[in-house]
PDB file of C-alpha atoms and ligand atoms in Angstrom:
ATOM      1  CA  MET A  18       6.119   6.109  15.646  1.00 41.00           C
ATOM      2  CA  GLU A  19       4.851   9.601  15.972  1.00 42.00           C
ATOM      3  CA  ALA A  20       1.261  10.394  15.252  1.00 44.00           C
ATOM      4  CA  CYS A  21      -0.007  13.892  14.961  1.00 42.00           C
ATOM      5  CA  GLY A  22      -3.155  15.649  13.919  1.00 41.00           C
ATOM      6  CA  LEU A  23      -6.176  16.395  15.983  1.00 36.00           C
ATOM      7  CA  GLY A  24      -8.846  13.799  16.295  1.00 38.00           C
ATOM      8  CA  ALA A  25      -6.595  10.956  15.171  1.00 42.00           C
ATOM      9  CA  PRO A  26      -8.892   7.983  14.706  1.00 45.00           C
ATOM     10  CA  ALA A  27      -8.425   5.014  16.985  1.00 44.00           C
ATOM     11  CA  ALA A  28      -7.276   1.871  15.242  1.00 46.00           C
ATOM     12  CA  LYS A  29     -10.676   0.270  15.847  1.00 45.00           C
ATOM     13  CA  GLY A  30     -12.318   3.031  13.839  1.00 52.00           C
ATOM     14  CA  PHE A  31     -10.823   1.544  10.697  1.00 61.00           C
ATOM     15  CA  ALA A  32     -12.808  -1.670  10.914  1.00 56.00           C
ATOM     16  CA  ALA A  33     -15.677  -0.472   8.722  1.00 68.00           C
ATOM     17  CA  THR A  34     -13.795   1.809   6.380  1.00 84.00           C
ATOM     18  CA  PRO A  35     -10.232   0.834   5.623  1.00 90.00           C
ATOM     19  CA  PRO A  36      -7.787   3.738   5.726  1.00 94.00           C
ATOM     20  CA  ARG A  37      -6.430   5.148   2.467  1.00 94.00           C
ATOM     21  CA  PHE A  38      -2.835   6.220   2.432  1.00 96.00           C
ATOM     22  CA  LEU A  39      -0.932   9.067   0.881  1.00 94.00           C
ATOM     23  CA  CYS A  40       2.802   8.357   0.855  1.00 95.00           C
ATOM     24  CA  ASP A  41       5.409  11.046   0.376  1.00 92.00           C
ATOM     25  CA  TRP A  42       7.801  10.987  -2.585  1.00 89.00           C
ATOM     26  CA  SER A  43      10.353   8.813  -0.774  1.00 89.00           C
ATOM     27  CA  LEU A  44       7.918   6.060   0.197  1.00 93.00           C
ATOM     28  CA  GLY A  45       6.910   4.660  -3.187  1.00 91.00           C
ATOM     29  CA  GLY A  46       8.065   1.187  -2.173  1.00 92.00           C
ATOM     30  CA  LEU A  47       5.873   1.283   0.905  1.00 94.00           C
ATOM     31  CA  ALA A  48       2.909   2.406  -1.216  1.00 95.00           C
ATOM     32  CA  ARG A  49       3.338  -0.684  -3.403  1.00 93.00           C
ATOM     33  CA  TRP A  50       3.464  -2.988  -0.406  1.00 92.00           C
ATOM     34  CA  LEU A  51       0.403  -1.373   1.141  1.00 94.00           C
ATOM     35  CA  ARG A  52      -1.454  -2.106  -2.099  1.00 94.00           C
ATOM     36  CA  ALA A  53      -0.310  -5.724  -1.884  1.00 91.00           C
ATOM     37  CA  ALA A  54      -1.758  -5.709   1.635  1.00 92.00           C
ATOM     38  CA  GLY A  55      -5.055  -4.606   0.101  1.00 93.00           C
ATOM     39  CA  TYR A  56      -5.023  -0.911   0.965  1.00 95.00           C
ATOM     40  CA  GLU A  57      -5.341   2.098  -1.278  1.00 94.00           C
ATOM     41  CA  ALA A  58      -2.055   3.936  -1.344  1.00 96.00           C
ATOM     42  CA  ARG A  59      -1.011   6.886  -3.466  1.00 93.00           C
ATOM     43  CA  GLN A  60       2.353   8.452  -3.775  1.00 90.00           C
ATOM     44  CA  GLY A  61       2.733  12.201  -3.792  1.00 84.00           C
ATOM     45  CA  ALA A  62       4.933  13.994  -6.299  1.00 74.00           C
ATOM     46  CA  ALA A  63       8.491  14.893  -5.339  1.00 64.00           C
ATOM     47  CA  ARG A  64       8.977  17.439  -2.606  1.00 69.00           C
ATOM     48  CA  GLN A  65       5.383  18.491  -2.339  1.00 68.00           C
ATOM     49  CA  GLY A  66       5.646  19.371   1.321  1.00 71.00           C
ATOM     50  CA  ASP A  67       2.630  21.343   2.400  1.00 74.00           C
ATOM     51  CA  ARG A  68       0.619  20.237  -0.581  1.00 84.00           C
ATOM     52  CA  LEU A  69       0.786  16.688   0.725  1.00 86.00           C
ATOM     53  CA  LEU A  70      -0.832  17.787   3.967  1.00 84.00           C
ATOM     54  CA  GLU A  71      -3.526  19.593   2.005  1.00 83.00           C
ATOM     55  CA  GLU A  72      -4.162  16.611  -0.227  1.00 86.00           C
ATOM     56  CA  ALA A  73      -4.325  14.270   2.769  1.00 87.00           C
ATOM     57  CA  ALA A  74      -6.789  16.591   4.467  1.00 84.00           C
ATOM     58  CA  ARG A  75      -8.946  16.984   1.375  1.00 85.00           C
ATOM     59  CA  GLY A  76      -9.060  13.298   0.524  1.00 87.00           C
ATOM     60  CA  GLY A  77      -9.226  11.894   4.046  1.00 88.00           C
ATOM     61  CA  PHE A  78      -5.914  10.101   3.606  1.00 92.00           C
ATOM     62  CA  VAL A  79      -3.571   8.931   6.314  1.00 93.00           C
ATOM     63  CA  LEU A  80      -0.324  10.690   5.473  1.00 92.00           C
ATOM     64  CA  LEU A  81       2.844   8.609   5.641  1.00 94.00           C
ATOM     65  CA  THR A  82       6.031  10.598   5.515  1.00 92.00           C
ATOM     66  CA  SER A  83       9.688  10.151   6.321  1.00 91.00           C
ATOM     67  CA  GLU A  84      10.124  13.899   6.691  1.00 84.00           C
ATOM     68  CA  SER A  85       9.723  14.824  10.319  1.00 77.00           C
ATOM     69  CA  ARG A  86       9.786  18.513   9.356  1.00 76.00           C
ATOM     70  CA  LEU A  87       6.491  18.074   7.593  1.00 72.00           C
ATOM     71  CA  LEU A  88       4.892  16.833  10.782  1.00 71.00           C
ATOM     72  CA  GLU A  89       6.057  19.850  12.733  1.00 71.00           C
ATOM     73  CA  ARG A  90       3.747  22.013  10.675  1.00 64.00           C
ATOM     74  CA  ARG A  91       0.082  22.172  11.446  1.00 57.00           C
ATOM     75  CA  PRO A  92      -2.451  20.665   9.087  1.00 53.00           C
ATOM     76  CA  PRO A  93      -4.279  23.305   7.075  1.00 51.00           C
ATOM     77  CA  ARG A  94      -7.641  22.309   8.441  1.00 52.00           C
ATOM     78  CA  GLU A  95      -8.241  21.458  12.031  1.00 50.00           C
ATOM     79  CA  GLY A  96      -8.522  17.815  12.913  1.00 59.00           C
ATOM     80  CA  ALA A  97      -8.254  16.636   9.353  1.00 64.00           C
ATOM     81  CA  VAL A  98      -5.017  14.721   9.088  1.00 78.00           C
ATOM     82  CA  LEU A  99      -3.615  11.636  10.703  1.00 86.00           C
ATOM     83  CA  ALA A 100       0.058  11.464   9.828  1.00 87.00           C
ATOM     84  CA  LEU A 101       2.605   8.833  10.691  1.00 91.00           C
ATOM     85  CA  TRP A 102       6.328   9.291  10.573  1.00 91.00           C
ATOM     86  CA  ILE A 103       8.069   6.402   8.812  1.00 94.00           C
ATOM     87  CA  PRO A 104      11.844   6.011   9.256  1.00 93.00           C
ATOM     88  CA  SER A 105      13.466   6.061   5.819  1.00 90.00           C
ATOM     89  CA  ALA A 106      16.221   3.789   7.127  1.00 92.00           C
ATOM     90  CA  PHE A 107      13.681   0.985   7.595  1.00 93.00           C
ATOM     91  CA  SER A 108      13.267  -1.612   4.870  1.00 91.00           C
ATOM     92  CA  LYS A 109       9.917  -1.686   3.044  1.00 89.00           C
ATOM     93  CA  ARG A 110       9.037  -4.747   5.067  1.00 88.00           C
ATOM     94  CA  GLU A 111       9.763  -2.977   8.355  1.00 91.00           C
ATOM     95  CA  GLN A 112       7.876   0.117   7.234  1.00 94.00           C
ATOM     96  CA  LEU A 113       4.859  -1.973   6.332  1.00 93.00           C
ATOM     97  CA  ALA A 114       5.022  -3.841   9.635  1.00 91.00           C
ATOM     98  CA  MET A 115       5.121  -0.521  11.465  1.00 92.00           C
ATOM     99  CA  VAL A 116       2.030   0.852   9.707  1.00 93.00           C
ATOM    100  CA  MET A 117       0.054  -2.374  10.110  1.00 91.00           C
ATOM    101  CA  ARG A 118       0.952  -2.753  13.759  1.00 89.00           C
ATOM    102  CA  ASP A 119       0.426   0.852  14.781  1.00 90.00           C
ATOM    103  CA  LEU A 120      -2.938   1.136  13.061  1.00 91.00           C
ATOM    104  CA  GLY A 121      -4.040  -2.371  14.034  1.00 89.00           C
ATOM    105  CA  LEU A 122      -4.553  -3.440  10.406  1.00 90.00           C
ATOM    106  CA  GLN A 123      -4.896  -6.924   8.948  1.00 88.00           C
ATOM    107  CA  PRO A 124      -4.055  -7.888   5.350  1.00 88.00           C
ATOM    108  CA  ARG A 125      -7.015  -7.541   2.976  1.00 90.00           C
ATOM    109  CA  ALA A 126      -7.524  -8.885  -0.538  1.00 89.00           C
ATOM    110  CA  ALA A 127      -4.424  -7.857  -2.486  1.00 90.00           C
ATOM    111  CA  ARG A 128      -4.648  -4.911  -4.867  1.00 93.00           C
ATOM    112  CA  CYS A 129      -2.486  -4.255  -7.899  1.00 93.00           C
ATOM    113  CA  MET A 130       0.937  -3.172  -6.691  1.00 91.00           C
ATOM    114  CA  ALA A 131       1.362  -0.901  -9.690  1.00 91.00           C
ATOM    115  CA  CYS A 132      -1.860   1.111  -9.664  1.00 93.00           C
ATOM    116  CA  GLY A 133      -3.855  -0.047  -6.644  1.00 92.00           C
ATOM    117  CA  GLY A 134      -6.722  -1.401  -8.751  1.00 94.00           C
ATOM    118  CA  GLU A 135      -8.827  -4.338  -7.639  1.00 93.00           C
ATOM    119  CA  LEU A 136      -7.676  -7.774  -8.743  1.00 94.00           C
ATOM    120  CA  GLN A 137     -10.384  -9.859 -10.363  1.00 95.00           C
ATOM    121  CA  PRO A 138     -10.135 -13.625 -10.841  1.00 96.00           C
ATOM    122  CA  THR A 139     -10.045 -14.451 -14.517  1.00 96.00           C
ATOM    123  CA  PRO A 140     -10.256 -17.781 -16.373  1.00 97.00           C
ATOM    124  CA  LYS A 141      -6.877 -19.141 -17.390  1.00 96.00           C
ATOM    125  CA  GLU A 142      -8.013 -19.717 -20.957  1.00 96.00           C
ATOM    126  CA  SER A 143      -8.940 -16.086 -21.484  1.00 96.00           C
ATOM    127  CA  VAL A 144      -5.419 -14.905 -20.656  1.00 97.00           C
ATOM    128  CA  ARG A 145      -3.403 -17.897 -21.793  1.00 95.00           C
ATOM    129  CA  ALA A 146      -1.528 -15.939 -24.449  1.00 96.00           C
ATOM    130  CA  ARG A 147      -0.156 -13.614 -21.767  1.00 96.00           C
ATOM    131  CA  ILE A 148       1.030 -16.319 -19.364  1.00 95.00           C
ATOM    132  CA  PRO A 149       4.697 -17.293 -19.517  1.00 94.00           C
ATOM    133  CA  PRO A 150       4.709 -20.935 -20.711  1.00 94.00           C
ATOM    134  CA  ARG A 151       6.463 -22.272 -17.616  1.00 92.00           C
ATOM    135  CA  THR A 152       4.032 -20.503 -15.311  1.00 92.00           C
ATOM    136  CA  ALA A 153       1.085 -21.912 -17.235  1.00 94.00           C
ATOM    137  CA  LEU A 154       2.322 -25.390 -16.401  1.00 94.00           C
ATOM    138  CA  TRP A 155       1.991 -25.025 -12.663  1.00 90.00           C
ATOM    139  CA  ARG A 156      -0.561 -22.244 -12.013  1.00 92.00           C
ATOM    140  CA  ASP A 157      -4.288 -22.286 -12.738  1.00 94.00           C
ATOM    141  CA  GLU A 158      -5.453 -19.169 -10.902  1.00 94.00           C
ATOM    142  CA  TYR A 159      -5.007 -15.777 -12.527  1.00 95.00           C
ATOM    143  CA  PHE A 160      -6.136 -12.263 -11.746  1.00 95.00           C
ATOM    144  CA  LEU A 161      -6.505  -9.155 -13.867  1.00 96.00           C
ATOM    145  CA  CYS A 162      -6.188  -5.655 -12.469  1.00 96.00           C
ATOM    146  CA  ALA A 163      -9.379  -3.679 -13.020  1.00 96.00           C
ATOM    147  CA  GLY A 164      -7.294  -0.508 -13.236  1.00 95.00           C
ATOM    148  CA  CYS A 165      -4.362  -1.261 -15.539  1.00 96.00           C
ATOM    149  CA  ASP A 166      -5.174  -4.747 -16.894  1.00 96.00           C
ATOM    150  CA  ARG A 167      -1.943  -6.195 -15.540  1.00 95.00           C
ATOM    151  CA  LEU A 168      -1.972  -9.965 -15.137  1.00 95.00           C
ATOM    152  CA  PHE A 169      -1.167 -11.520 -11.759  1.00 92.00           C
ATOM    153  CA  TRP A 170      -0.749 -15.002 -10.409  1.00 91.00           C
ATOM    154  CA  ARG A 171       0.490 -16.412  -7.142  1.00 86.00           C
ATOM    155  CA  GLY A 172       4.127 -16.801  -8.027  1.00 81.00           C
ATOM    156  CA  THR A 173       7.171 -16.658  -5.823  1.00 77.00           C
ATOM    157  CA  HIS A 174       6.997 -12.876  -5.584  1.00 75.00           C
ATOM    158  CA  TRP A 175       3.397 -13.013  -4.361  1.00 78.00           C
ATOM    159  CA  GLU A 176       4.246 -15.735  -1.842  1.00 81.00           C
ATOM    160  CA  ARG A 177       7.148 -13.700  -0.517  1.00 79.00           C
ATOM    161  CA  ILE A 178       4.937 -10.662  -0.060  1.00 79.00           C
ATOM    162  CA  SER A 179       2.164 -12.712   1.549  1.00 80.00           C
ATOM    163  CA  GLY A 180       4.668 -14.121   4.025  1.00 82.00           C
ATOM    164  CA  ALA A 181       5.906 -10.640   4.864  1.00 79.00           C
ATOM    165  CA  LEU A 182       2.315  -9.426   5.315  1.00 78.00           C
ATOM    166  CA  ARG A 183       1.538 -12.216   7.739  1.00 79.00           C
ATOM    167  CA  VAL A 184       4.629 -11.327   9.738  1.00 78.00           C
ATOM    168  CA  ALA A 185       3.709  -7.639   9.596  1.00 75.00           C
ATOM    169  CA  ALA A 186       0.228  -8.368  10.902  1.00 71.00           C
ATOM    170  CA  GLY A 187       1.566 -10.669  13.591  1.00 69.00           C
ATOM    171  CA  THR A 188      -0.471 -13.642  12.407  1.00 62.00           C
TER     172      THR A 188
HETATM  173 ZN1  LIG B   9      -3.186  -2.117 -11.864  1.00 59.04          ZN
END
């Protein structure tokens, strides 16, 4: 892992304010997994290059990029950007593990993988019409995304991601 940018915060500095991530165009899968781990993660538009650095600086994002060329350039404002180089050959799981380990992060309450919104517990009865009948038989806990209104429950996909997050965090 390479880290660049002046004044890169120590991992401990994230305890109070969790880092927010800006992923380059090739790391959309990682952005989704970071949201599942409870972190805000945006994906930049294709081939933005320098604009990604600017956006990261402006918004206080940690920039995640698989383009080492981008990291060879200097951030537009001094000391503003922490950027991590993520190998594109890594699987999403390995990329997530790398970010969590290198920044000393622990999984937080999951966010919507699609939009990053907060997931709010919701009574089963209020969403019953949207639950696949077989799922309704064996799950009683449901969550709605505050951002896009997507419905979530702890199904096999969620369990698989949770397992990967625990591995990534080394717990
Ligand atoms: Zn959402």
